[in-house]
Amino acid sequence: MDHHAAMQLLDQIRRNMESCIYGKKEEIASMLTAMLAGGHVLIEDVPGTGKTQMVKALALSIGGVFHRIQCNPDLLPTDITGVSIYHPKLEQFVFRPGPVMANLLLADEINRATTKTQSALLEAMEERRVSVDGETHILPHPFMLFATQNPIEFEGTYSLPEAQLDRFLMKIKLGYPDEASEKRLVLEPGASRAAESLKAVATVDDVSQMQRLAEAIHLETTVADYLIALIRGTRQHSAVLLGASPRAAVALASASKAYAFLNHRAFVLPDDVKAMAPLVLSHRLHLRSEARMQGVTTVQVLQDVLRLLPVPVGMER
């Protein structure tokens, strides 16, 4: 698959999703960017804003194996990874795979699961494999986790551990739809369930090829310097207790390449880095308690750092 064919296919996937998800063009673009970068996405918002429908629309559009987990405090780690069960006729234990054996796994309301169950996803997210009873089982390729969560102030929720947050490529918020989109949901019969009838316009093999093309997008040295200066700037900000990690720098580079590819370019612009920074870094920064009490947010910190950074000019093509 060449760049032109891949970009046409991406546009088809985008149009397919936009046909049933109204008023969320930017959020759809963010999800496709994460898909191209091979990363996992945390989607945070109040219930009823269409988080599950968006993920389902992407899964159906690429025709992959899709599984969904409804997280709750009773969920066990083996409910995700699978379990070995003794087979009397074979006289041996047989692995029964859990829902993690999918191309796209939706963990709905992940912060309603206990921390022990949340940690069961760590190996799958980072290593693309699970270990059950001493045996390792490789996950399908590509594998993407889309986890939805309610705001942590909601009753019955648990904060995600920092180690798990750092493994999400990006965190997005959907927000409420605009007035026209909400009116369309109310007036059109079945509009809220339109994602159920979507047809696949691509395959998981297509996605794997597009991921390789996105990874090969050119990141010019001066843009890389700009990206690193942003990462290091988060560590020096007075409101930040713990800044962006080296893993965050790699994630921002991958997301910026994917975003450039999504926008039909073969090279990364500083604007790509600026566009991806809030999505990739905001959940990875940990603020000082006094800054949080004063209402400072991680997005404001990123804006402060970006405002002081000189933007590179005269890049090589």
Short mmCIF file of C-alpha atoms in Angstrom, two decimals:
data_model
loop_
_atom_site.label_atom_id
_atom_site.label_comp_id
_atom_site.label_asym_id
_atom_site.label_seq_id
_atom_site.Cartn_x
_atom_site.Cartn_y
_atom_site.Cartn_z
CA MET A 1 0.00 0.00 0.00
CA ASP A 2 1.44 3.38 -1.01
CA HIS A 3 0.89 6.71 0.75
CA HIS A 4 -1.85 7.85 -1.64
CA ALA A 5 -3.90 4.66 -1.23
CA ALA A 6 -3.45 4.76 2.56
CA MET A 7 -4.63 8.35 2.80
CA GLN A 8 -7.69 7.60 0.69
CA LEU A 9 -8.51 4.66 2.94
CA LEU A 10 -8.08 6.83 6.02
CA ASP A 11 -10.51 9.35 4.57
CA GLN A 12 -13.02 6.53 4.00
CA ILE A 13 -12.72 5.40 7.62
CA ARG A 14 -13.16 8.98 8.80
CA ARG A 15 -16.26 9.53 6.64
CA ASN A 16 -17.68 6.21 7.79
CA MET A 17 -17.40 7.24 11.43
CA GLU A 18 -18.69 10.77 10.82
CA SER A 19 -21.80 9.30 9.15
CA CYS A 20 -23.02 8.07 12.55
CA ILE A 21 -21.09 10.14 15.11
CA TYR A 22 -22.37 13.71 14.85
CA GLY A 23 -20.41 16.85 15.70
CA LYS A 24 -17.21 15.06 16.79
CA LYS A 25 -14.82 15.56 13.85
CA GLU A 26 -11.84 16.56 16.00
CA GLU A 27 -12.35 13.67 18.40
CA ILE A 28 -12.62 11.20 15.51
CA ALA A 29 -9.37 12.60 14.09
CA SER A 30 -7.71 12.06 17.49
CA MET A 31 -8.87 8.43 17.61
CA LEU A 32 -7.58 7.79 14.09
CA THR A 33 -4.27 9.41 15.03
CA ALA A 34 -3.95 7.03 17.99
CA MET A 35 -4.79 4.10 15.73
CA LEU A 36 -2.04 5.10 13.27
CA ALA A 37 0.45 5.46 16.12
CA GLY A 38 -0.56 2.07 17.54
CA GLY A 39 -1.38 3.61 20.90
CA HIS A 40 -4.07 3.26 23.54
CA VAL A 41 -6.65 5.94 24.33
CA LEU A 42 -8.31 7.04 27.55
CA ILE A 43 -11.66 8.74 26.96
CA GLU A 44 -12.93 10.73 29.92
CA ASP A 45 -16.34 12.32 30.23
CA VAL A 46 -19.67 12.08 31.98
CA PRO A 47 -21.98 9.18 31.03
CA GLY A 48 -24.17 9.51 27.96
CA THR A 49 -21.85 11.51 25.69
CA GLY A 50 -21.34 8.72 23.14
CA LYS A 51 -17.98 7.31 24.22
CA THR A 52 -18.92 3.69 23.58
CA GLN A 53 -20.55 4.44 20.22
CA MET A 54 -17.42 6.18 18.95
CA VAL A 55 -15.18 3.24 19.77
CA LYS A 56 -17.65 0.78 18.30
CA ALA A 57 -17.83 2.83 15.10
CA LEU A 58 -14.04 2.61 14.70
CA ALA A 59 -14.02 -1.11 15.42
CA LEU A 60 -16.70 -1.83 12.84
CA SER A 61 -15.03 0.44 10.26
CA ILE A 62 -11.77 -1.54 10.32
CA GLY A 63 -13.46 -4.96 10.50
CA GLY A 64 -11.35 -6.28 13.36
CA VAL A 65 -12.19 -8.47 16.33
CA PHE A 66 -13.94 -6.25 18.85
CA HIS A 67 -14.60 -7.08 22.49
CA ARG A 68 -16.08 -4.97 25.25
CA ILE A 69 -15.64 -5.19 29.01
CA GLN A 70 -18.02 -3.46 31.37
CA CYS A 71 -15.80 -2.72 34.35
CA ASN A 72 -17.14 -2.92 37.90
CA PRO A 73 -15.69 -3.65 41.36
CA ASP A 74 -16.47 -7.39 41.00
CA LEU A 75 -14.39 -7.80 37.82
CA LEU A 76 -11.41 -10.12 38.29
CA PRO A 77 -8.09 -9.99 36.38
CA THR A 78 -8.87 -13.39 34.81
CA ASP A 79 -12.13 -11.94 33.47
CA ILE A 80 -9.88 -9.87 31.20
CA THR A 81 -6.89 -12.09 30.44
CA GLY A 82 -8.60 -15.49 30.35
CA VAL A 83 -8.17 -18.59 32.47
CA SER A 84 -6.86 -22.16 32.24
CA ILE A 85 -9.60 -24.75 32.76
CA TYR A 86 -9.07 -28.49 33.27
CA HIS A 87 -10.40 -30.54 30.37
CA PRO A 88 -11.40 -34.05 31.63
CA LYS A 89 -11.22 -35.76 28.23
CA LEU A 90 -7.85 -34.30 27.32
CA GLU A 91 -6.65 -34.69 30.92
CA GLN A 92 -4.92 -31.34 30.77
CA PHE A 93 -5.52 -27.66 31.35
CA VAL A 94 -6.80 -25.70 28.34
CA PHE A 95 -6.49 -21.94 28.02
CA ARG A 96 -9.81 -20.18 27.54
CA PRO A 97 -8.95 -16.69 26.21
CA GLY A 98 -10.53 -13.62 27.73
CA PRO A 99 -11.85 -10.56 25.93
CA VAL A 100 -8.34 -9.08 25.72
CA MET A 101 -7.76 -11.35 22.71
CA ALA A 102 -9.05 -8.76 20.25
CA ASN A 103 -7.84 -6.15 17.80
CA LEU A 104 -9.80 -3.49 19.62
CA LEU A 105 -10.74 -3.82 23.27
CA LEU A 106 -13.16 -1.40 24.88
CA ALA A 107 -12.86 -1.23 28.66
CA ASP A 108 -15.94 0.72 29.63
CA GLU A 109 -15.75 2.74 32.86
CA ILE A 110 -12.28 1.42 33.64
CA ASN A 111 -12.05 3.40 36.85
CA ARG A 112 -14.96 1.44 38.35
CA ALA A 113 -12.72 -1.64 38.42
CA THR A 114 -10.43 -2.18 41.38
CA THR A 115 -6.75 -1.27 41.10
CA LYS A 116 -5.81 -4.97 41.00
CA THR A 117 -7.97 -5.52 37.94
CA GLN A 118 -6.73 -2.31 36.32
CA SER A 119 -3.15 -3.51 36.72
CA ALA A 120 -4.03 -6.71 34.82
CA LEU A 121 -4.19 -4.57 31.69
CA LEU A 122 -0.63 -3.26 32.08
CA GLU A 123 1.14 -6.20 30.44
CA ALA A 124 -1.38 -6.29 27.61
CA MET A 125 -1.02 -2.54 26.98
CA GLU A 126 2.77 -2.48 27.01
CA GLU A 127 3.86 -5.94 25.85
CA ARG A 128 0.87 -6.95 23.69
CA ARG A 129 0.71 -10.26 25.53
CA VAL A 130 -0.77 -11.84 28.65
CA SER A 131 0.58 -14.45 31.02
CA VAL A 132 -1.78 -17.00 32.54
CA ASP A 133 -0.55 -19.82 34.80
CA GLY A 134 3.02 -19.30 33.64
CA GLU A 135 2.22 -19.40 29.92
CA THR A 136 2.49 -16.40 27.62
CA HIS A 137 -0.19 -15.71 25.03
CA ILE A 138 0.45 -13.17 22.26
CA LEU A 139 -2.37 -10.73 21.47
CA PRO A 140 -3.61 -10.19 17.90
CA HIS A 141 -1.97 -7.46 15.82
CA PRO A 142 -2.90 -4.67 15.79
CA PHE A 143 -4.12 -4.40 19.38
CA MET A 144 -5.62 -1.18 20.73
CA LEU A 145 -7.22 -0.50 24.09
CA PHE A 146 -9.82 2.23 24.31
CA ALA A 147 -10.76 2.79 27.93
CA THR A 148 -13.58 5.08 29.00
CA GLN A 149 -13.75 6.56 32.46
CA ASN A 150 -16.06 8.78 34.43
CA PRO A 151 -14.55 11.83 36.16
CA ILE A 152 -12.81 10.72 39.36
CA GLU A 153 -15.14 12.80 41.50
CA PHE A 154 -17.97 10.37 40.68
CA GLU A 155 -19.02 7.93 43.38
CA GLY A 156 -17.58 4.42 43.11
CA THR A 157 -14.55 5.31 40.99
CA TYR A 158 -10.86 4.59 41.54
CA SER A 159 -8.01 6.74 40.29
CA LEU A 160 -5.84 5.02 37.68
CA PRO A 161 -2.25 4.35 38.82
CA GLU A 162 0.41 6.64 37.33
CA ALA A 163 2.14 3.68 35.66
CA GLN A 164 -1.06 2.82 33.79
CA LEU A 165 -1.85 6.42 32.86
CA ASP A 166 1.60 6.70 31.27
CA ARG A 167 0.79 3.80 28.96
CA PHE A 168 -2.13 5.59 27.34
CA LEU A 169 -0.89 7.40 24.24
CA MET A 170 -3.52 10.08 24.66
CA LYS A 171 -6.45 11.18 26.74
CA ILE A 172 -9.42 12.83 25.09
CA LYS A 173 -12.65 14.38 26.34
CA LEU A 174 -15.76 14.33 24.19
CA GLY A 175 -17.89 17.01 25.83
CA TYR A 176 -21.52 17.59 25.00
CA PRO A 177 -22.59 17.75 21.34
CA ASP A 178 -23.41 21.07 19.74
CA GLU A 179 -27.06 22.06 19.55
CA ALA A 180 -27.57 20.97 15.93
CA SER A 181 -26.02 17.53 16.53
CA GLU A 182 -28.05 16.97 19.69
CA LYS A 183 -31.25 17.96 17.89
CA ARG A 184 -30.40 15.49 15.11
CA LEU A 185 -29.98 12.71 17.70
CA VAL A 186 -33.44 13.47 19.07
CA LEU A 187 -35.29 13.83 15.76
CA GLU A 188 -33.77 11.05 13.64
CA PRO A 189 -35.10 7.56 14.49
CA GLY A 190 -32.25 5.26 15.49
CA ALA A 191 -29.60 7.99 15.25
CA SER A 192 -28.17 7.09 18.66
CA ARG A 193 -27.70 3.48 17.47
CA ALA A 194 -26.47 4.23 13.95
CA ALA A 195 -23.01 2.83 14.70
CA GLU A 196 -24.49 -0.66 15.06
CA SER A 197 -25.16 -0.91 11.31
CA LEU A 198 -21.80 0.39 10.04
CA LYS A 199 -20.02 -1.68 7.40
CA ALA A 200 -16.28 -2.24 7.32
CA VAL A 201 -14.38 -0.08 4.83
CA ALA A 202 -10.91 -1.40 5.76
CA THR A 203 -9.23 -4.45 7.31
CA VAL A 204 -6.85 -4.90 10.23
CA ASP A 205 -4.11 -5.73 7.70
CA ASP A 206 -4.74 -2.31 6.13
CA VAL A 207 -4.36 -0.75 9.57
CA SER A 208 -1.03 -2.54 10.13
CA GLN A 209 0.28 -1.23 6.80
CA MET A 210 -0.89 2.31 7.59
CA GLN A 211 0.84 2.15 10.96
CA ARG A 212 4.14 1.28 9.26
CA LEU A 213 3.73 4.18 6.82
CA ALA A 214 2.94 6.60 9.66
CA GLU A 215 5.98 5.43 11.61
CA ALA A 216 8.19 6.29 8.61
CA ILE A 217 6.99 9.93 8.44
CA HIS A 218 9.97 12.32 8.50
CA LEU A 219 10.71 14.11 11.78
CA GLU A 220 13.22 16.86 11.01
CA THR A 221 15.96 17.54 13.57
CA THR A 222 14.80 21.07 14.41
CA VAL A 223 11.26 19.81 15.05
CA ALA A 224 12.67 17.04 17.25
CA ASP A 225 14.60 19.70 19.19
CA TYR A 226 11.34 21.66 19.59
CA LEU A 227 9.59 18.53 20.88
CA ILE A 228 12.36 17.76 23.39
CA ALA A 229 12.40 21.38 24.59
CA LEU A 230 8.66 21.07 25.26
CA ILE A 231 9.14 17.84 27.22
CA ARG A 232 11.98 19.29 29.29
CA GLY A 233 10.03 22.50 29.82
CA THR A 234 7.27 20.57 31.61
CA ARG A 235 9.83 19.32 34.13
CA GLN A 236 11.01 22.84 34.93
CA HIS A 237 7.62 24.52 35.37
CA SER A 238 7.06 25.77 38.92
CA ALA A 239 3.61 24.17 39.19
CA VAL A 240 4.79 20.69 38.17
CA LEU A 241 5.86 18.05 40.68
CA LEU A 242 6.59 15.36 38.08
CA GLY A 243 7.06 16.31 34.43
CA ALA A 244 6.79 14.32 31.21
CA SER A 245 8.85 11.12 31.06
CA PRO A 246 11.11 9.90 28.24
CA ARG A 247 8.24 7.56 27.32
CA ALA A 248 6.09 10.66 26.91
CA ALA A 249 8.63 12.12 24.47
CA VAL A 250 8.50 8.98 22.34
CA ALA A 251 4.69 9.00 22.49
CA LEU A 252 4.51 12.65 21.42
CA ALA A 253 6.83 11.95 18.47
CA SER A 254 4.70 8.96 17.37
CA ALA A 255 1.46 10.91 17.70
CA SER A 256 2.89 13.88 15.78
CA LYS A 257 3.97 11.61 12.92
CA ALA A 258 0.56 9.96 12.83
CA TYR A 259 -1.22 13.33 12.89
CA ALA A 260 0.93 14.56 9.98
CA PHE A 261 0.10 11.39 8.05
CA LEU A 262 -3.61 11.81 8.79
CA ASN A 263 -3.36 15.32 7.34
CA HIS A 264 -1.77 14.04 4.10
CA ARG A 265 1.79 15.16 4.82
CA ALA A 266 5.08 13.24 4.66
CA PHE A 267 6.78 15.34 7.35
CA VAL A 268 6.01 16.68 10.83
CA LEU A 269 5.38 20.39 11.43
CA PRO A 270 5.79 22.19 14.77
CA ASP A 271 2.02 22.72 14.62
CA ASP A 272 1.55 18.92 14.71
CA VAL A 273 3.54 18.78 17.95
CA LYS A 274 1.53 21.66 19.40
CA ALA A 275 -1.77 20.00 18.40
CA MET A 276 -0.83 16.66 19.96
CA ALA A 277 0.82 17.99 23.15
CA PRO A 278 -2.40 18.50 25.20
CA LEU A 279 -3.73 15.06 24.22
CA VAL A 280 -0.47 13.19 24.83
CA LEU A 281 0.95 15.04 27.83
CA SER A 282 -1.91 16.40 29.94
CA HIS A 283 -2.55 13.11 31.77
CA ARG A 284 1.16 12.45 32.31
CA LEU A 285 1.98 15.60 34.31
CA HIS A 286 1.56 15.64 38.07
CA LEU A 287 1.04 19.06 39.63
CA ARG A 288 2.06 20.26 43.06
CA SER A 289 -0.80 20.21 45.56
CA GLU A 290 -0.66 23.98 46.07
CA ALA A 291 -0.97 24.51 42.29
CA ARG A 292 -4.01 22.21 42.12
CA MET A 293 -5.65 24.09 44.99
CA GLN A 294 -5.14 27.32 43.07
CA GLY A 295 -6.99 25.82 40.09
CA VAL A 296 -3.96 25.34 37.83
CA THR A 297 -4.46 22.61 35.21
CA THR A 298 -1.99 20.58 33.19
CA VAL A 299 -3.35 22.12 29.99
CA GLN A 300 -2.50 25.60 31.34
CA VAL A 301 1.01 24.40 32.16
CA LEU A 302 1.47 23.15 28.59
CA GLN A 303 0.20 26.46 27.23
CA ASP A 304 2.73 28.29 29.41
CA VAL A 305 5.61 26.14 28.17
CA LEU A 306 4.56 26.37 24.50
CA ARG A 307 4.20 30.14 24.72
CA LEU A 308 7.84 30.51 25.77
CA LEU A 309 9.26 28.09 23.18
CA PRO A 310 10.65 29.58 19.94
CA VAL A 311 9.08 27.85 16.93
CA PRO A 312 11.64 26.50 14.42
CA VAL A 313 11.56 28.00 10.94
CA GLY A 314 13.20 27.18 7.62
CA MET A 315 12.85 23.40 8.02
CA GLU A 316 14.30 21.08 5.42
CA ARG A 317 11.80 19.19 3.32
#
